[in-house]
mmCIF file of C-alpha atoms in Angstrom:
data_model
loop_
_atom_site.group_PDB
_atom_site.id
_atom_site.type_symbol
_atom_site.label_atom_id
_atom_site.label_comp_id
_atom_site.label_asym_id
_atom_site.label_seq_id
_atom_site.Cartn_x
_atom_site.Cartn_y
_atom_site.Cartn_z
ATOM 1 C CA GLY A 11 24.526 -114.778 32.334
ATOM 2 C CA ALA A 12 23.124 -111.340 31.822
ATOM 3 C CA LEU A 13 22.836 -108.983 28.903
ATOM 4 C CA ALA A 14 25.593 -106.381 28.866
ATOM 5 C CA PRO A 15 26.456 -103.627 26.388
ATOM 6 C CA VAL A 16 29.154 -104.875 24.019
ATOM 7 C CA GLY A 17 31.465 -101.928 24.768
ATOM 8 C CA SER A 18 31.364 -102.271 28.548
ATOM 9 C CA ALA A 19 31.620 -106.060 28.326
ATOM 10 C CA ALA A 20 34.743 -105.747 26.156
ATOM 11 C CA ARG A 21 36.313 -103.363 28.679
ATOM 12 C CA ARG A 22 35.770 -106.043 31.336
ATOM 13 C CA GLY A 23 37.464 -108.665 29.140
ATOM 14 C CA LEU A 24 34.228 -110.383 28.163
ATOM 15 C CA CYS A 25 33.223 -111.386 24.657
ATOM 16 C CA GLU A 26 29.881 -112.094 23.019
ATOM 17 C CA ASP A 27 28.547 -115.624 23.105
ATOM 18 C CA GLU A 28 28.259 -117.272 19.724
ATOM 19 C CA ARG A 29 24.751 -117.155 18.336
ATOM 20 C CA LEU A 30 24.121 -120.778 17.394
ATOM 21 C CA GLN A 31 21.188 -123.154 17.179
ATOM 22 C CA GLY A 32 21.326 -126.938 17.186
ATOM 23 C CA ALA A 33 19.779 -128.033 13.878
ATOM 24 C CA ARG A 34 22.147 -129.882 11.557
ATOM 25 C CA THR A 35 20.072 -129.915 8.366
ATOM 26 C CA LEU A 36 17.991 -127.320 6.556
ATOM 27 C CA ASP A 37 14.828 -129.383 7.115
ATOM 28 C CA GLU A 38 15.531 -129.579 10.880
ATOM 29 C CA LEU A 39 16.260 -125.850 11.022
ATOM 30 C CA LEU A 40 12.996 -124.908 9.311
ATOM 31 C CA ALA A 41 10.969 -127.371 11.437
ATOM 32 C CA ASP A 42 12.506 -125.903 14.592
ATOM 33 C CA ALA A 43 11.771 -122.376 13.317
ATOM 34 C CA ARG A 44 8.108 -123.230 12.693
ATOM 35 C CA GLU A 45 7.791 -124.692 16.196
ATOM 36 C CA ALA A 46 9.540 -121.694 17.789
ATOM 37 C CA GLN A 47 7.340 -119.291 15.809
ATOM 38 C CA GLN A 48 4.127 -120.918 17.034
ATOM 39 C CA SER A 49 5.391 -121.083 20.619
ATOM 40 C CA LEU A 50 6.319 -117.400 20.600
ATOM 41 C CA LYS A 51 2.990 -116.373 19.060
ATOM 42 C CA GLU A 52 1.072 -118.381 21.650
ATOM 43 C CA ALA A 53 3.018 -116.723 24.482
ATOM 44 C CA LEU A 54 2.354 -113.252 23.057
ATOM 45 C CA ALA A 55 -1.293 -113.728 22.065
ATOM 46 C CA GLU A 56 -2.493 -116.652 24.134
ATOM 47 C CA GLY A 57 -5.644 -118.299 22.836
ATOM 48 C CA THR A 58 -6.140 -116.012 19.827
ATOM 49 C CA THR A 59 -6.752 -117.242 16.314
ATOM 50 C CA TRP A 60 -3.616 -115.346 15.201
ATOM 51 C CA SER A 61 -1.488 -117.350 17.645
ATOM 52 C CA LYS A 62 -2.676 -120.650 16.207
ATOM 53 C CA VAL A 63 -2.360 -119.968 12.461
ATOM 54 C CA GLN A 64 0.850 -120.744 10.595
ATOM 55 C CA LEU A 65 1.508 -117.972 8.079
ATOM 56 C CA ASN A 66 4.531 -119.398 6.285
ATOM 57 C CA ASP A 67 3.104 -119.377 2.757
ATOM 58 C CA ALA A 68 3.093 -115.883 1.232
ATOM 59 C CA MET A 69 1.148 -117.178 -1.775
ATOM 60 C CA ARG A 70 -1.780 -118.211 0.445
ATOM 61 C CA VAL A 71 -1.573 -115.223 2.804
ATOM 62 C CA PRO A 72 0.176 -112.234 1.169
ATOM 63 C CA TYR A 73 2.563 -110.201 3.308
ATOM 64 C CA GLY A 74 0.194 -107.213 3.389
ATOM 65 C CA SER A 75 -2.777 -109.262 4.573
ATOM 66 C CA GLY A 76 -4.489 -108.250 7.796
ATOM 67 C CA ARG A 77 -4.491 -111.946 8.778
ATOM 68 C CA ARG A 78 -0.770 -111.563 9.511
ATOM 69 C CA ARG A 79 -1.437 -108.944 12.206
ATOM 70 C CA TRP A 80 -2.837 -108.949 15.722
ATOM 71 C CA THR A 81 -3.139 -105.924 18.013
ATOM 72 C CA SER A 82 -2.566 -106.383 21.727
ATOM 73 C CA GLY A 83 -4.228 -104.526 24.576
ATOM 74 C CA ALA A 84 -2.677 -102.735 27.545
ATOM 75 C CA SER A 85 -2.618 -105.855 29.741
ATOM 76 C CA ASP A 86 -0.992 -108.141 27.164
ATOM 77 C CA LEU A 87 2.648 -109.198 27.333
ATOM 78 C CA ALA A 88 3.654 -106.635 24.697
ATOM 79 C CA PRO A 89 1.160 -103.850 25.422
ATOM 80 C CA ASN A 90 -0.609 -101.848 22.720
ATOM 81 C CA ALA A 91 1.420 -103.269 19.870
ATOM 82 C CA ILE A 92 0.678 -104.450 16.372
ATOM 83 C CA HIS A 93 2.176 -107.936 16.108
ATOM 84 C CA ASN A 94 3.074 -108.903 12.544
ATOM 85 C CA ASP A 95 3.939 -112.454 11.490
ATOM 86 C CA PRO A 96 5.866 -112.583 8.189
ATOM 87 C CA GLY A 97 6.180 -116.358 8.594
ATOM 88 C CA VAL A 98 9.439 -118.210 9.049
ATOM 89 C CA LYS A 99 12.225 -117.346 6.662
ATOM 90 C CA GLU A 100 11.788 -119.091 3.308
ATOM 91 C CA ARG A 101 13.881 -122.179 2.531
ATOM 92 C CA HIS A 102 15.938 -120.583 -0.255
ATOM 93 C CA ALA A 103 16.652 -117.415 1.757
ATOM 94 C CA THR A 104 17.672 -119.515 4.776
ATOM 95 C CA PHE A 105 20.101 -121.597 2.739
ATOM 96 C CA GLU A 106 21.552 -118.521 1.026
ATOM 97 C CA LYS A 107 22.150 -116.900 4.418
ATOM 98 C CA ALA A 108 23.881 -120.050 5.666
ATOM 99 C CA LYS A 109 26.098 -119.991 2.568
ATOM 100 C CA ARG A 110 27.000 -116.327 3.207
ATOM 101 C CA LEU A 111 27.951 -117.212 6.798
ATOM 102 C CA GLN A 112 30.062 -120.177 5.672
ATOM 103 C CA ARG A 113 33.807 -119.701 6.083
ATOM 104 C CA ALA A 114 36.198 -120.728 3.317
ATOM 105 C CA TYR A 115 37.528 -123.667 5.354
ATOM 106 C CA GLU A 116 34.069 -125.053 6.188
ATOM 107 C CA PRO A 117 32.808 -127.860 3.923
ATOM 108 C CA LYS A 118 29.098 -127.082 4.416
ATOM 109 C CA ALA A 119 26.812 -124.089 4.773
ATOM 110 C CA ALA A 120 26.829 -122.620 8.296
ATOM 111 C CA LEU A 121 23.288 -123.693 9.194
ATOM 112 C CA GLN A 122 23.970 -123.550 12.955
ATOM 113 C CA GLU A 123 24.652 -119.820 12.672
ATOM 114 C CA VAL A 124 21.271 -118.981 11.115
ATOM 115 C CA VAL A 125 19.332 -117.877 14.174
ATOM 116 C CA ASP A 126 16.670 -115.612 12.692
ATOM 117 C CA CYS A 127 14.353 -117.963 10.794
ATOM 118 C CA SER A 128 11.565 -117.448 13.299
ATOM 119 C CA ARG A 129 10.702 -113.761 13.455
ATOM 120 C CA LEU A 130 7.918 -111.408 14.422
ATOM 121 C CA THR A 131 7.651 -107.640 14.251
ATOM 122 C CA LEU A 132 6.051 -105.664 17.068
ATOM 123 C CA SER A 133 5.158 -102.006 16.500
ATOM 124 C CA PHE A 134 4.229 -100.245 19.729
ATOM 125 C CA SER A 135 1.828 -97.312 19.918
ATOM 126 C CA SER A 136 4.154 -95.203 22.092
ATOM 127 C CA PRO A 137 7.700 -95.148 23.485
ATOM 128 C CA ALA A 138 6.275 -95.878 26.956
ATOM 129 C CA ASP A 139 4.517 -98.999 25.646
ATOM 130 C CA ALA A 140 7.721 -100.071 23.884
ATOM 131 C CA PHE A 141 9.722 -99.634 27.095
ATOM 132 C CA GLU A 142 7.168 -101.608 29.116
ATOM 133 C CA GLY A 143 6.921 -104.262 26.402
ATOM 134 C CA VAL A 144 10.669 -104.808 26.282
ATOM 135 C CA ARG A 145 10.770 -104.994 30.080
ATOM 136 C CA ARG A 146 8.030 -107.654 30.086
ATOM 137 C CA LEU A 147 9.657 -109.589 27.226
ATOM 138 C CA LEU A 148 13.008 -109.622 29.045
ATOM 139 C CA ASP A 149 11.242 -110.951 32.158
ATOM 140 C CA ARG A 150 9.246 -113.615 30.280
ATOM 141 C CA PHE A 151 11.707 -114.991 27.704
ATOM 142 C CA ASP A 152 15.300 -116.170 27.564
ATOM 143 C CA VAL A 153 16.565 -113.149 25.618
ATOM 144 C CA VAL A 154 20.122 -113.907 24.523
ATOM 145 C CA TRP A 155 20.762 -110.693 22.628
ATOM 146 C CA LEU A 156 19.276 -107.264 22.170
ATOM 147 C CA ASP A 157 20.471 -105.091 19.282
ATOM 148 C CA ASN A 158 19.653 -101.435 19.884
ATOM 149 C CA GLY A 159 18.868 -99.891 16.509
ATOM 150 C CA PHE A 160 17.786 -96.647 18.144
ATOM 151 C CA ARG A 161 21.333 -96.069 19.305
ATOM 152 C CA SER A 162 22.828 -97.330 16.028
ATOM 153 C CA PRO A 163 20.328 -97.150 13.138
ATOM 154 C CA THR A 164 20.937 -99.087 9.934
ATOM 155 C CA PRO A 165 22.547 -97.245 6.992
ATOM 156 C CA LEU A 166 19.025 -96.745 5.629
ATOM 157 C CA GLY A 167 17.929 -95.085 8.873
ATOM 158 C CA HIS A 168 15.826 -97.965 10.273
ATOM 159 C CA ARG A 169 15.483 -97.695 14.030
ATOM 160 C CA GLY A 170 14.243 -100.473 16.264
ATOM 161 C CA LEU A 171 15.160 -103.135 18.757
ATOM 162 C CA VAL A 172 15.956 -106.714 17.802
ATOM 163 C CA LEU A 173 15.626 -109.288 20.562
ATOM 164 C CA GLY A 174 17.046 -112.767 20.124
ATOM 165 C CA VAL A 175 14.783 -115.147 22.029
ATOM 166 C CA GLN A 176 16.126 -118.615 22.738
ATOM 167 C CA GLN A 177 13.381 -121.220 22.919
ATOM 168 C CA PRO A 178 13.429 -124.949 23.537
ATOM 169 C CA VAL A 179 12.125 -127.002 20.611
ATOM 170 C CA ALA A 180 11.223 -130.686 20.533
ATOM 171 C CA SER A 181 14.106 -131.717 18.275
ATOM 172 C CA GLN A 182 16.740 -130.124 20.532
ATOM 173 C CA PRO A 183 17.724 -131.226 24.041
ATOM 174 C CA ASP A 184 17.252 -128.670 26.852
#
């Protein structure tokens, strides 16, 4: 398939694919998220110390720590961007999100619908770098969704792009 704007896809009779992942338990989900996080970091910052360090414990490495950031150069996959690793989503927050997504008729939390446990933030130095970075990311990764927050900012005014990157992990079949 290909990415298509929701409005134009709806006019053509298409609907969005469900955003699901394959883990069945919270432990599996978090293990998959840690693996996906490291794989994504290595692809973005190949061979760097930042790409190899797991930053999932905010007590050991506070969120404001410079160890959570790496700045790319012009020739890197995401050019001239500050890459920030907040770590994978915490266990309690992940479970609470799954509970919020759970429908009344479902007996268990909707763990398969939690697809944002692995996350990174990239802040580009210019709109041109952001455009080029998104182009390169779309070419390199299996991007299954792109939410355009520039077109539709959050109620608090946050603008940005959110890319959903699907990655194979060891516990899930290809």
